[in-house]
CSV table of C-alpha atoms in Angstrom, one decimal:
chain,number,residue,atom,x,y,z
A,1,MET,CA,5.2,-19.4,2.3
A,2,ARG,CA,5.4,-15.7,2.9
A,3,ASP,CA,3.1,-16.0,5.9
A,4,ALA,CA,5.1,-18.9,7.3
A,5,LEU,CA,8.3,-16.8,7.1
A,6,VAL,CA,6.6,-13.9,8.9
A,7,GLU,CA,5.3,-16.2,11.6
A,8,ALA,CA,8.6,-17.9,12.1
A,9,ALA,CA,10.4,-14.6,12.2
A,10,PHE,CA,8.2,-13.1,14.9
A,11,GLU,CA,8.3,-16.2,17.0
A,12,LEU,CA,12.1,-16.0,17.0
A,13,PHE,CA,12.2,-12.2,17.5
A,14,SER,CA,10.1,-12.5,20.6
A,15,GLU,CA,12.1,-15.5,21.9
A,16,ARG,CA,15.7,-14.3,21.2
A,17,GLY,CA,15.3,-10.7,20.1
A,18,PHE,CA,15.7,-9.2,16.7
A,19,GLU,CA,19.5,-8.7,16.7
A,20,GLN,CA,20.1,-12.3,17.9
A,21,THR,CA,18.0,-13.9,15.2
A,22,THR,CA,19.6,-14.6,11.8
A,23,ILE,CA,17.8,-15.1,8.4
A,24,ASP,CA,19.2,-18.7,8.6
A,25,ASP,CA,17.3,-19.2,11.9
A,26,ILE,CA,14.1,-17.9,10.2
A,27,VAL,CA,14.2,-20.1,7.1
A,28,SER,CA,15.2,-23.1,9.2
A,29,LEU,CA,12.1,-22.7,11.5
A,30,ALA,CA,9.9,-22.0,8.5
A,31,GLY,CA,11.3,-25.1,6.7
A,32,VAL,CA,12.2,-23.3,3.5
A,33,GLY,CA,15.4,-22.4,1.8
A,34,ARG,CA,17.4,-19.1,2.1
A,35,ARG,CA,16.6,-18.1,-1.4
A,36,SER,CA,12.9,-18.3,-0.7
A,37,PHE,CA,13.3,-15.7,2.0
A,38,PHE,CA,14.9,-13.2,-0.4
A,39,ARG,CA,12.2,-13.8,-2.9
A,40,TYR,CA,9.8,-12.2,-0.5
A,41,PHE,CA,11.9,-9.8,1.6
A,42,PRO,CA,15.0,-7.8,0.8
A,43,SER,CA,16.2,-7.8,4.4
A,44,LYS,CA,15.6,-9.0,7.9
A,45,GLU,CA,14.1,-5.6,8.7
A,46,ALA,CA,11.6,-5.9,5.8
A,47,VAL,CA,10.0,-9.1,7.3
A,48,VAL,CA,8.9,-7.0,10.3
A,49,PHE,CA,6.7,-4.8,8.0
A,50,PRO,CA,5.3,-7.4,5.6
A,51,ASP,CA,2.0,-5.7,4.9
A,52,HIS,CA,3.1,-2.2,3.9
A,53,ASP,CA,3.9,-3.0,0.3
A,54,GLY,CA,0.3,-4.2,-0.2
A,55,CYS,CA,-1.1,-1.3,1.6
A,56,LEU,CA,0.9,1.2,-0.4
A,57,ALA,CA,-0.3,-0.4,-3.6
A,58,GLU,CA,-3.9,-0.2,-2.3
A,59,MET,CA,-3.4,3.5,-1.4
A,60,THR,CA,-2.0,4.2,-4.9
A,61,ALA,CA,-5.0,2.5,-6.6
A,62,PHE,CA,-7.4,4.3,-4.3
A,63,LEU,CA,-6.0,7.7,-5.1
A,64,GLY,CA,-5.8,6.9,-8.8
A,65,ALA,CA,-9.5,6.2,-8.8
A,66,ALA,CA,-10.5,9.3,-6.7
A,67,ASP,CA,-13.2,11.7,-8.0
A,68,PRO,CA,-11.4,14.6,-9.7
A,69,ALA,CA,-14.2,16.9,-8.3
A,70,GLY,CA,-13.8,15.7,-4.7
A,71,ASP,CA,-11.9,17.5,-1.9
A,72,PRO,CA,-8.3,16.4,-2.3
A,73,VAL,CA,-7.6,16.8,1.4
A,74,GLU,CA,-10.5,14.5,2.3
A,75,GLN,CA,-9.2,12.1,-0.2
A,76,VAL,CA,-5.7,11.9,1.2
A,77,CYS,CA,-7.2,11.5,4.7
A,78,ASP,CA,-9.3,8.6,3.4
A,79,ALA,CA,-6.1,7.1,1.9
A,80,ALA,CA,-4.4,7.4,5.2
A,81,ARG,CA,-7.3,5.5,6.8
A,82,LEU,CA,-6.3,2.5,4.7
A,83,VAL,CA,-3.1,2.3,6.7
A,84,LEU,CA,-5.1,2.5,9.9
A,85,ARG,CA,-7.4,-0.3,8.8
A,86,MET,CA,-4.4,-2.5,8.3
A,87,TYR,CA,-3.1,-1.8,11.8
A,88,ALA,CA,-6.5,-2.1,13.4
A,89,GLY,CA,-7.3,-5.3,11.6
A,90,ASN,CA,-4.7,-7.2,13.6
A,91,PRO,CA,-4.2,-5.4,16.9
A,92,ALA,CA,-2.1,-8.1,18.6
A,93,PHE,CA,0.4,-8.2,15.7
A,94,SER,CA,0.4,-4.4,15.5
A,95,VAL,CA,1.1,-3.9,19.2
A,96,GLY,CA,3.7,-6.6,19.2
A,97,ARG,CA,5.5,-5.0,16.2
A,98,TYR,CA,5.3,-1.6,17.8
A,99,ARG,CA,7.0,-2.8,20.9
A,100,LEU,CA,9.7,-4.6,18.9
A,101,THR,CA,10.3,-1.6,16.7
A,102,LYS,CA,10.7,0.7,19.7
A,103,GLN,CA,13.5,-1.5,21.0
A,104,VAL,CA,15.5,-1.9,17.8
A,105,PRO,CA,17.1,1.3,16.2
A,106,THR,CA,17.4,-0.3,12.7
A,107,LEU,CA,13.7,-1.1,12.8
A,108,ARG,CA,12.8,2.4,13.8
A,109,ILE,CA,14.8,3.8,10.9
A,110,HIS,CA,13.2,1.2,8.5
A,111,GLU,CA,9.8,2.4,9.7
A,112,LEU,CA,10.6,6.0,8.9
A,113,SER,CA,11.3,4.9,5.3
A,114,VAL,CA,7.9,3.1,5.2
A,115,VAL,CA,6.2,6.2,6.5
A,116,TRP,CA,8.1,8.3,4.0
A,117,ARG,CA,6.8,6.3,1.0
A,118,TYR,CA,3.2,6.8,2.2
A,119,GLU,CA,3.8,10.5,2.6
A,120,ARG,CA,5.2,10.8,-0.9
A,121,THR,CA,2.2,9.0,-2.3
A,122,LEU,CA,-0.2,11.4,-0.6
A,123,ALA,CA,1.9,14.4,-1.7
A,124,GLY,CA,1.9,13.1,-5.3
A,125,HIS,CA,-1.9,13.0,-5.4
A,126,LEU,CA,-2.1,16.5,-3.9
A,127,ARG,CA,0.5,17.9,-6.3
A,128,THR,CA,-1.6,16.7,-9.3
A,129,ARG,CA,-4.7,18.2,-7.9
A,130,TYR,CA,-3.0,21.5,-7.0
A,131,ALA,CA,-1.1,21.7,-10.3
A,132,ALA,CA,-2.9,24.9,-11.2
A,133,ARG,CA,-1.9,26.8,-8.0
A,134,SER,CA,1.4,28.7,-7.9
A,135,ASP,CA,2.1,27.3,-4.5
A,136,GLY,CA,0.7,23.8,-5.4
A,137,ALA,CA,3.7,21.6,-4.8
A,138,LEU,CA,4.6,23.3,-1.5
A,139,ARG,CA,1.1,23.1,-0.3
A,140,ALA,CA,0.9,19.4,-1.3
A,141,ASP,CA,4.0,18.5,0.6
A,142,VAL,CA,2.9,20.5,3.7
A,143,ILE,CA,-0.6,18.9,3.8
A,144,ALA,CA,0.8,15.4,3.1
A,145,ALA,CA,3.1,15.8,6.1
A,146,ALA,CA,0.3,17.1,8.2
A,147,VAL,CA,-1.9,14.2,7.3
A,148,VAL,CA,0.8,11.7,8.2
A,149,ALA,CA,1.6,13.4,11.5
A,150,ALA,CA,-2.1,13.5,12.5
A,151,HIS,CA,-2.7,9.9,11.5
A,152,ASN,CA,0.4,8.7,13.4
A,153,TYR,CA,-0.3,10.8,16.4
A,154,ALA,CA,-3.6,8.9,17.0
A,155,LEU,CA,-2.2,5.5,15.8
A,156,ARG,CA,0.9,5.6,18.1
A,157,ALA,CA,-1.3,6.6,21.1
A,158,TRP,CA,-3.4,3.5,20.5
A,159,LEU,CA,-0.3,1.3,20.0
A,160,ARG,CA,1.3,2.6,23.2
A,161,SER,CA,-1.9,1.8,25.1
A,162,GLY,CA,-1.7,-1.8,23.9
A,163,GLY,CA,-4.5,-1.5,21.5
A,164,GLU,CA,-7.2,-0.1,23.9
A,165,GLY,CA,-10.1,2.0,22.8
A,166,ASP,CA,-11.6,3.1,19.5
A,167,VAL,CA,-8.6,4.0,17.3
A,168,GLY,CA,-10.9,4.7,14.3
A,169,ALA,CA,-12.6,7.5,16.2
A,170,ALA,CA,-9.2,8.8,17.5
A,171,VAL,CA,-7.8,9.0,14.0
A,172,ASP,CA,-10.9,10.6,12.6
A,173,GLU,CA,-10.6,13.3,15.3
A,174,ALA,CA,-6.9,13.9,14.5
A,175,LEU,CA,-7.5,14.1,10.8
A,176,GLN,CA,-10.4,16.5,11.3
A,177,LEU,CA,-7.8,19.1,12.4
A,178,VAL,CA,-6.2,18.8,9.0
A,179,VAL,CA,-9.5,18.9,7.1
A,180,ASP,CA,-10.6,21.9,9.1
A,181,THR,CA,-7.4,23.7,8.3
A,182,TRP,CA,-6.8,22.8,4.7
A,183,GLY,CA,-10.0,21.2,3.2
A,184,ASN,CA,-12.4,22.8,0.8
A,185,GLY,CA,-14.5,24.1,3.7
A,186,ALA,CA,-11.7,25.8,5.4
A,187,GLU,CA,-10.5,29.4,5.3
A,188,GLY,CA,-7.8,29.5,2.7
A,189,GLY,CA,-8.7,26.0,1.7
A,190,GLY,CA,-9.6,24.9,-1.9
A,191,GLY,CA,-12.7,27.1,-1.9
A,192,GLY,CA,-15.7,26.5,-4.1
A,193,GLY,CA,-18.1,26.0,-1.2
A,194,SER,CA,-21.6,27.4,-1.4
A,195,GLN,CA,-22.1,30.8,0.3
A,196,ASP,CA,-25.9,30.9,-0.3
A,197,ASP,CA,-26.7,30.9,3.3
A,198,GLU,CA,-24.1,33.4,4.4
A,199,VAL,CA,-24.7,36.4,6.5
A,200,VAL,CA,-21.7,38.6,7.2
A,201,VAL,CA,-22.3,41.2,9.9
A,202,MET,CA,-20.8,44.6,10.3
A,203,VAL,CA,-19.3,45.5,13.7
A,204,ALA,CA,-17.5,48.9,13.5
A,205,ARG,CA,-16.7,51.3,16.3
A,206,ARG,CA,-18.3,54.7,16.2
A,207,GLY,CA,-16.3,57.1,14.1
A,208,THR,CA,-14.8,54.4,11.9
A,209,PRO,CA,-13.6,56.2,8.7
A,210,MET,CA,-15.6,55.6,5.6
A,211,TRP,CA,-12.6,54.2,3.7
A,212,ARG,CA,-12.2,51.4,6.3
A,213,VAL,CA,-15.9,50.5,5.9
A,214,VAL,CA,-15.5,50.4,2.1
A,215,GLN,CA,-12.4,48.3,2.4
A,216,GLY,CA,-14.4,46.0,4.7
A,217,VAL,CA,-17.3,45.8,2.2
A,218,GLU,CA,-14.9,44.9,-0.6
A,219,ALA,CA,-13.1,42.3,1.4
A,220,ALA,CA,-16.4,40.7,2.4
A,221,LEU,CA,-17.7,40.6,-1.1
A,222,GLU,CA,-14.5,39.1,-2.4
A,223,GLY,CA,-14.5,36.5,0.4
B,1,MET,CA,40.9,15.0,13.4
B,2,ARG,CA,37.1,14.9,12.9
B,3,ASP,CA,37.4,17.3,9.9
B,4,ALA,CA,40.2,15.2,8.4
B,5,LEU,CA,38.1,12.1,8.6
B,6,VAL,CA,35.2,13.9,6.9
B,7,GLU,CA,37.4,15.2,4.2
B,8,ALA,CA,39.1,11.8,3.6
B,9,ALA,CA,35.7,10.1,3.5
B,10,PHE,CA,34.2,12.5,0.9
B,11,GLU,CA,37.3,12.3,-1.3
B,12,LEU,CA,36.9,8.5,-1.3
B,13,PHE,CA,33.1,8.5,-1.8
B,14,SER,CA,33.5,10.7,-4.9
B,15,GLU,CA,36.3,8.6,-6.3
B,16,ARG,CA,35.1,5.1,-5.6
B,17,GLY,CA,31.5,5.5,-4.5
B,18,PHE,CA,30.0,5.1,-1.0
B,19,GLU,CA,29.5,1.4,-1.0
B,20,GLN,CA,33.0,0.6,-2.3
B,21,THR,CA,34.7,2.7,0.4
B,22,THR,CA,35.4,1.0,3.7
B,23,ILE,CA,36.1,2.6,7.1
B,24,ASP,CA,39.6,1.2,6.8
B,25,ASP,CA,40.1,3.1,3.6
B,26,ILE,CA,38.9,6.3,5.3
B,27,VAL,CA,41.2,6.0,8.4
B,28,SER,CA,44.1,5.0,6.2
B,29,LEU,CA,43.8,8.1,4.0
B,30,ALA,CA,43.2,10.4,7.0
B,31,GLY,CA,46.3,8.8,8.7
B,32,VAL,CA,44.5,7.9,11.9
B,33,GLY,CA,43.5,4.6,13.7
B,34,ARG,CA,40.2,2.8,13.3
B,35,ARG,CA,39.3,3.5,16.9
B,36,SER,CA,39.6,7.3,16.2
B,37,PHE,CA,36.9,6.9,13.6
B,38,PHE,CA,34.4,5.4,16.0
B,39,ARG,CA,35.2,8.0,18.6
B,40,TYR,CA,33.5,10.5,16.3
B,41,PHE,CA,31.1,8.5,14.2
B,42,PRO,CA,29.0,5.5,15.0
B,43,SER,CA,28.9,4.3,11.3
B,44,LYS,CA,30.0,5.1,7.8
B,45,GLU,CA,26.6,6.7,7.1
B,46,ALA,CA,27.1,9.1,10.0
B,47,VAL,CA,30.3,10.6,8.5
B,48,VAL,CA,28.2,11.9,5.6
B,49,PHE,CA,26.1,14.0,8.0
B,50,PRO,CA,28.8,15.3,10.4
B,51,ASP,CA,27.2,18.7,11.2
B,52,HIS,CA,23.7,17.6,12.2
B,53,ASP,CA,24.6,16.8,15.8
B,54,GLY,CA,25.9,20.2,16.4
B,55,CYS,CA,22.9,21.8,14.6
B,56,LEU,CA,20.5,19.8,16.7
B,57,ALA,CA,22.2,20.9,19.9
B,58,GLU,CA,22.0,24.5,18.6
B,59,MET,CA,18.3,24.1,17.8
B,60,THR,CA,17.6,22.7,21.3
B,61,ALA,CA,19.5,25.6,23.0
B,62,PHE,CA,17.7,28.2,20.8
B,63,LEU,CA,14.2,26.8,21.6
B,64,GLY,CA,15.1,26.5,25.3
B,65,ALA,CA,16.0,30.2,25.4
B,66,ALA,CA,12.9,31.3,23.3
B,67,ASP,CA,10.6,34.0,24.7
B,68,PRO,CA,7.6,32.3,26.5
B,69,ALA,CA,5.4,35.2,25.3
B,70,GLY,CA,6.5,34.8,21.6
B,71,ASP,CA,4.6,33.1,18.8
B,72,PRO,CA,5.6,29.4,19.1
B,73,VAL,CA,5.1,28.9,15.4
B,74,GLU,CA,7.4,31.7,14.5
B,75,GLN,CA,9.9,30.3,17.0
B,76,VAL,CA,10.0,26.8,15.4
B,77,CYS,CA,10.3,28.4,12.0
B,78,ASP,CA,13.3,30.3,13.2
B,79,ALA,CA,14.7,27.1,14.7
B,80,ALA,CA,14.3,25.4,11.3
B,81,ARG,CA,16.3,28.3,9.7
B,82,LEU,CA,19.3,27.2,11.7
B,83,VAL,CA,19.3,24.0,9.6
B,84,LEU,CA,19.1,26.1,6.5
B,85,ARG,CA,22.0,28.3,7.6
B,86,MET,CA,24.1,25.2,8.0
B,87,TYR,CA,23.4,24.0,4.4
B,88,ALA,CA,23.7,27.5,2.9
B,89,GLY,CA,26.9,28.1,4.7
B,90,ASN,CA,28.7,25.5,2.6
B,91,PRO,CA,26.8,25.2,-0.7
B,92,ALA,CA,29.4,23.0,-2.5
B,93,PHE,CA,29.5,20.5,0.4
B,94,SER,CA,25.7,20.5,0.7
B,95,VAL,CA,25.1,20.0,-3.0
B,96,GLY,CA,27.7,17.2,-3.2
B,97,ARG,CA,26.2,15.5,-0.2
B,98,TYR,CA,22.7,15.8,-1.7
B,99,ARG,CA,23.9,14.1,-4.9
B,100,LEU,CA,25.6,11.3,-3.0
B,101,THR,CA,22.6,10.8,-0.7
B,102,LYS,CA,20.3,10.5,-3.7
B,103,GLN,CA,22.3,7.6,-5.1
B,104,VAL,CA,22.7,5.5,-1.9
B,105,PRO,CA,19.5,4.1,-0.3
B,106,THR,CA,21.1,3.6,3.1
B,107,LEU,CA,22.1,7.3,3.1
B,108,ARG,CA,18.6,8.3,2.2
B,109,ILE,CA,17.3,6.3,5.1
B,110,HIS,CA,19.9,7.7,7.4
B,111,GLU,CA,18.8,11.2,6.3
B,112,LEU,CA,15.2,10.4,7.2
B,113,SER,CA,16.4,9.7,10.8
B,114,VAL,CA,18.2,13.0,10.9
B,115,VAL,CA,15.1,14.9,9.8
B,116,TRP,CA,13.0,13.0,12.3
B,117,ARG,CA,15.2,14.2,15.2
B,118,TYR,CA,14.7,17.8,14.1
B,119,GLU,CA,11.0,17.3,13.8
B,120,ARG,CA,10.7,15.8,17.3
B,121,THR,CA,12.7,18.7,18.7
B,122,LEU,CA,10.4,21.2,17.1
B,123,ALA,CA,7.3,19.2,18.2
B,124,GLY,CA,8.7,19.0,21.8
B,125,HIS,CA,8.8,22.8,22.0
B,126,LEU,CA,5.3,23.2,20.6
B,127,ARG,CA,3.9,20.6,22.9
B,128,THR,CA,5.3,22.5,25.9
B,129,ARG,CA,3.8,25.8,24.6
B,130,TYR,CA,0.5,24.2,23.8
B,131,ALA,CA,0.3,22.2,27.0
B,132,ALA,CA,-2.9,24.1,28.1
B,133,ARG,CA,-4.8,23.1,24.9
B,134,SER,CA,-6.9,20.0,24.8
B,135,ASP,CA,-5.5,19.3,21.3
B,136,GLY,CA,-2.0,20.6,22.1
B,137,ALA,CA,0.1,17.5,21.5
B,138,LEU,CA,-1.7,16.7,18.2
B,139,ARG,CA,-1.4,20.3,17.0
B,140,ALA,CA,2.3,20.3,18.0
B,141,ASP,CA,3.0,17.2,15.9
B,142,VAL,CA,1.1,18.5,12.9
B,143,ILE,CA,2.7,21.9,12.9
B,144,ALA,CA,6.2,20.5,13.4
B,145,ALA,CA,5.7,18.2,10.4
B,146,ALA,CA,4.4,21.1,8.4
B,147,VAL,CA,7.4,23.2,9.2
B,148,VAL,CA,9.8,20.4,8.3
B,149,ALA,CA,8.0,19.8,5.0
B,150,ALA,CA,8.0,23.5,4.1
B,151,HIS,CA,11.7,23.9,5.0
B,152,ASN,CA,12.7,20.8,3.1
B,153,TYR,CA,10.6,21.7,0.1
B,154,ALA,CA,12.6,24.9,-0.5
B,155,LEU,CA,15.9,23.4,0.6
B,156,ARG,CA,15.6,20.4,-1.8
B,157,ALA,CA,14.7,22.6,-4.7
B,158,TRP,CA,17.8,24.6,-4.1
B,159,LEU,CA,20.0,21.5,-3.7
B,160,ARG,CA,18.5,20.0,-6.9
B,161,SER,CA,19.4,23.3,-8.8
B,162,GLY,CA,23.0,22.9,-7.7
B,163,GLY,CA,22.8,25.7,-5.2
B,164,GLU,CA,21.5,28.4,-7.5
B,165,GLY,CA,19.5,31.4,-6.3
B,166,ASP,CA,18.5,32.8,-2.9
B,167,VAL,CA,17.6,29.8,-0.7
B,168,GLY,CA,17.0,32.0,2.3
B,169,ALA,CA,14.2,33.9,0.5
B,170,ALA,CA,12.7,30.6,-0.8
B,171,VAL,CA,12.6,29.1,2.7
B,172,ASP,CA,11.1,32.2,4.1
B,173,GLU,CA,8.3,32.0,1.5
B,174,ALA,CA,7.7,28.4,2.2
B,175,LEU,CA,7.6,28.8,6.0
B,176,GLN,CA,5.2,31.8,5.5
B,177,LEU,CA,2.6,29.3,4.5
B,178,VAL,CA,2.9,27.6,7.8
B,179,VAL,CA,2.9,30.9,9.8
B,180,ASP,CA,-0.1,32.2,7.9
B,181,THR,CA,-1.9,29.0,8.6
B,182,TRP,CA,-1.0,28.3,12.2
B,183,GLY,CA,0.7,31.4,13.7
B,184,ASN,CA,-0.8,33.8,16.2
B,185,GLY,CA,-2.0,36.0,13.4
B,186,ALA,CA,-3.9,33.2,11.7
B,187,GLU,CA,-7.5,32.2,11.8
B,188,GLY,CA,-7.6,29.4,14.4
B,189,GLY,CA,-4.0,30.2,15.4
B,190,GLY,CA,-2.8,31.0,18.9
B,191,GLY,CA,-5.0,34.1,19.0
B,192,GLY,CA,-4.3,37.1,21.2
B,193,GLY,CA,-3.8,39.5,18.4
B,194,SER,CA,-5.2,43.0,18.7
B,195,GLN,CA,-8.5,43.6,17.0
B,196,ASP,CA,-8.5,47.4,17.6
B,197,ASP,CA,-8.6,48.2,14.0
B,198,GLU,CA,-11.1,45.7,12.9
B,199,VAL,CA,-14.2,46.5,10.8
B,200,VAL,CA,-16.5,43.6,10.2
B,201,VAL,CA,-19.0,44.2,7.5
B,202,MET,CA,-22.5,42.9,7.1
B,203,VAL,CA,-23.6,41.6,3.7
B,204,ALA,CA,-27.0,39.9,3.8
B,205,ARG,CA,-29.5,39.2,1.1
B,206,ARG,CA,-32.8,41.0,1.2
B,207,GLY,CA,-35.3,39.1,3.3
B,208,THR,CA,-32.7,37.4,5.5
B,209,PRO,CA,-34.6,36.3,8.7
B,210,MET,CA,-33.8,38.3,11.8
B,211,TRP,CA,-32.5,35.1,13.7
B,212,ARG,CA,-29.8,34.7,11.0
B,213,VAL,CA,-28.7,38.3,11.5
B,214,VAL,CA,-28.6,37.9,15.3
B,215,GLN,CA,-26.7,34.7,14.9
B,216,GLY,CA,-24.2,36.6,12.7
B,217,VAL,CA,-23.9,39.5,15.2
B,218,GLU,CA,-23.2,37.0,18.0
B,219,ALA,CA,-20.6,35.1,15.9
B,220,ALA,CA,-18.9,38.4,14.9
B,221,LEU,CA,-18.7,39.6,18.5
B,222,GLU,CA,-17.3,36.3,19.7
B,223,GLY,CA,-14.7,36.2,16.9
């Protein structure tokens, strides 16, 4: 019945427009009662994003089961890819919804609240993993925002194009910027990578004072 | 008249609650007509955030006048500080609004749209400055999101505390994480910093093959 309501709603939205369609119109076309609608959706806006509740639950379960020894930045990037998979799984629906959302301000605002819930879920995972850091909560919020921005950058480009090209590769490339910046392998990242193979090279100008060289040696050994 | 409407609205919101107050109640208390309300505010939600339009205009002007040779990351952080200044300029109003917004879902959603407009303004500045980079637009979106997340992390902590402590210092500290990560002085940042004083130090294990040393020298000289 949920699917029938979504189908009826989108049929009417594309025929008459979102604003001109009432919930009564939707239940009438779907052949169900008004109370059935509200059993599934709190509002007319919510029927436009029927799949996000399920995806959020999947994301929460995914992060809850994540390896405590794994790179938390890689993990939240993988969690964001669950959202991508949902969009990419039904390109025609996703592109149609994108076009509808662009035209209707209340839907754009509703979408922001959907994105916000994902962002808080990612941030919650990172906050737990960074609990031992003095800047853990700040770092968690900043990285979660960066992951969402990178994911949506690639996703929106794909939606704007009408669903052309390999969105999975585009999202991977965008998320790589976040992993390179904040992941365990990054400068200033979580650390713990192996340095077995490392060769650090000295390049100093002639006449460099010895204290600068010593400082450099110390910094290199701490790195 | 705009100020009188805001004052009347907040008086009623704190007395009766946001949902229980109508626009008619507000104009009646302010002693003006209903059309006057809509001349200033598109909705009841908008009257809760009366100062953001002005702040957004100020931010746009500030970024438009920014030095093209300056560090764009520092510039968007300074632009975000304009929002902070607005909140910190009137702590009692800001804390009261924060508490009201937390209780009313439609206000929380409206606030997300306010934040989104700031984020797009910051991203627009960065996109222009990074136009020559192949990853410029992606990088711009990610950094803008990071700036907003860092700013709001410190701002919200201050609002939650009831306006205690030095919020300016807290926001500076939060934004520093973004500048250290993405600014011109950072690894992988905009580059262009002076390396006159640099001493790079070689630390290699005994028996390191010569090709690894040469590779290290090359990498150090390119850095």
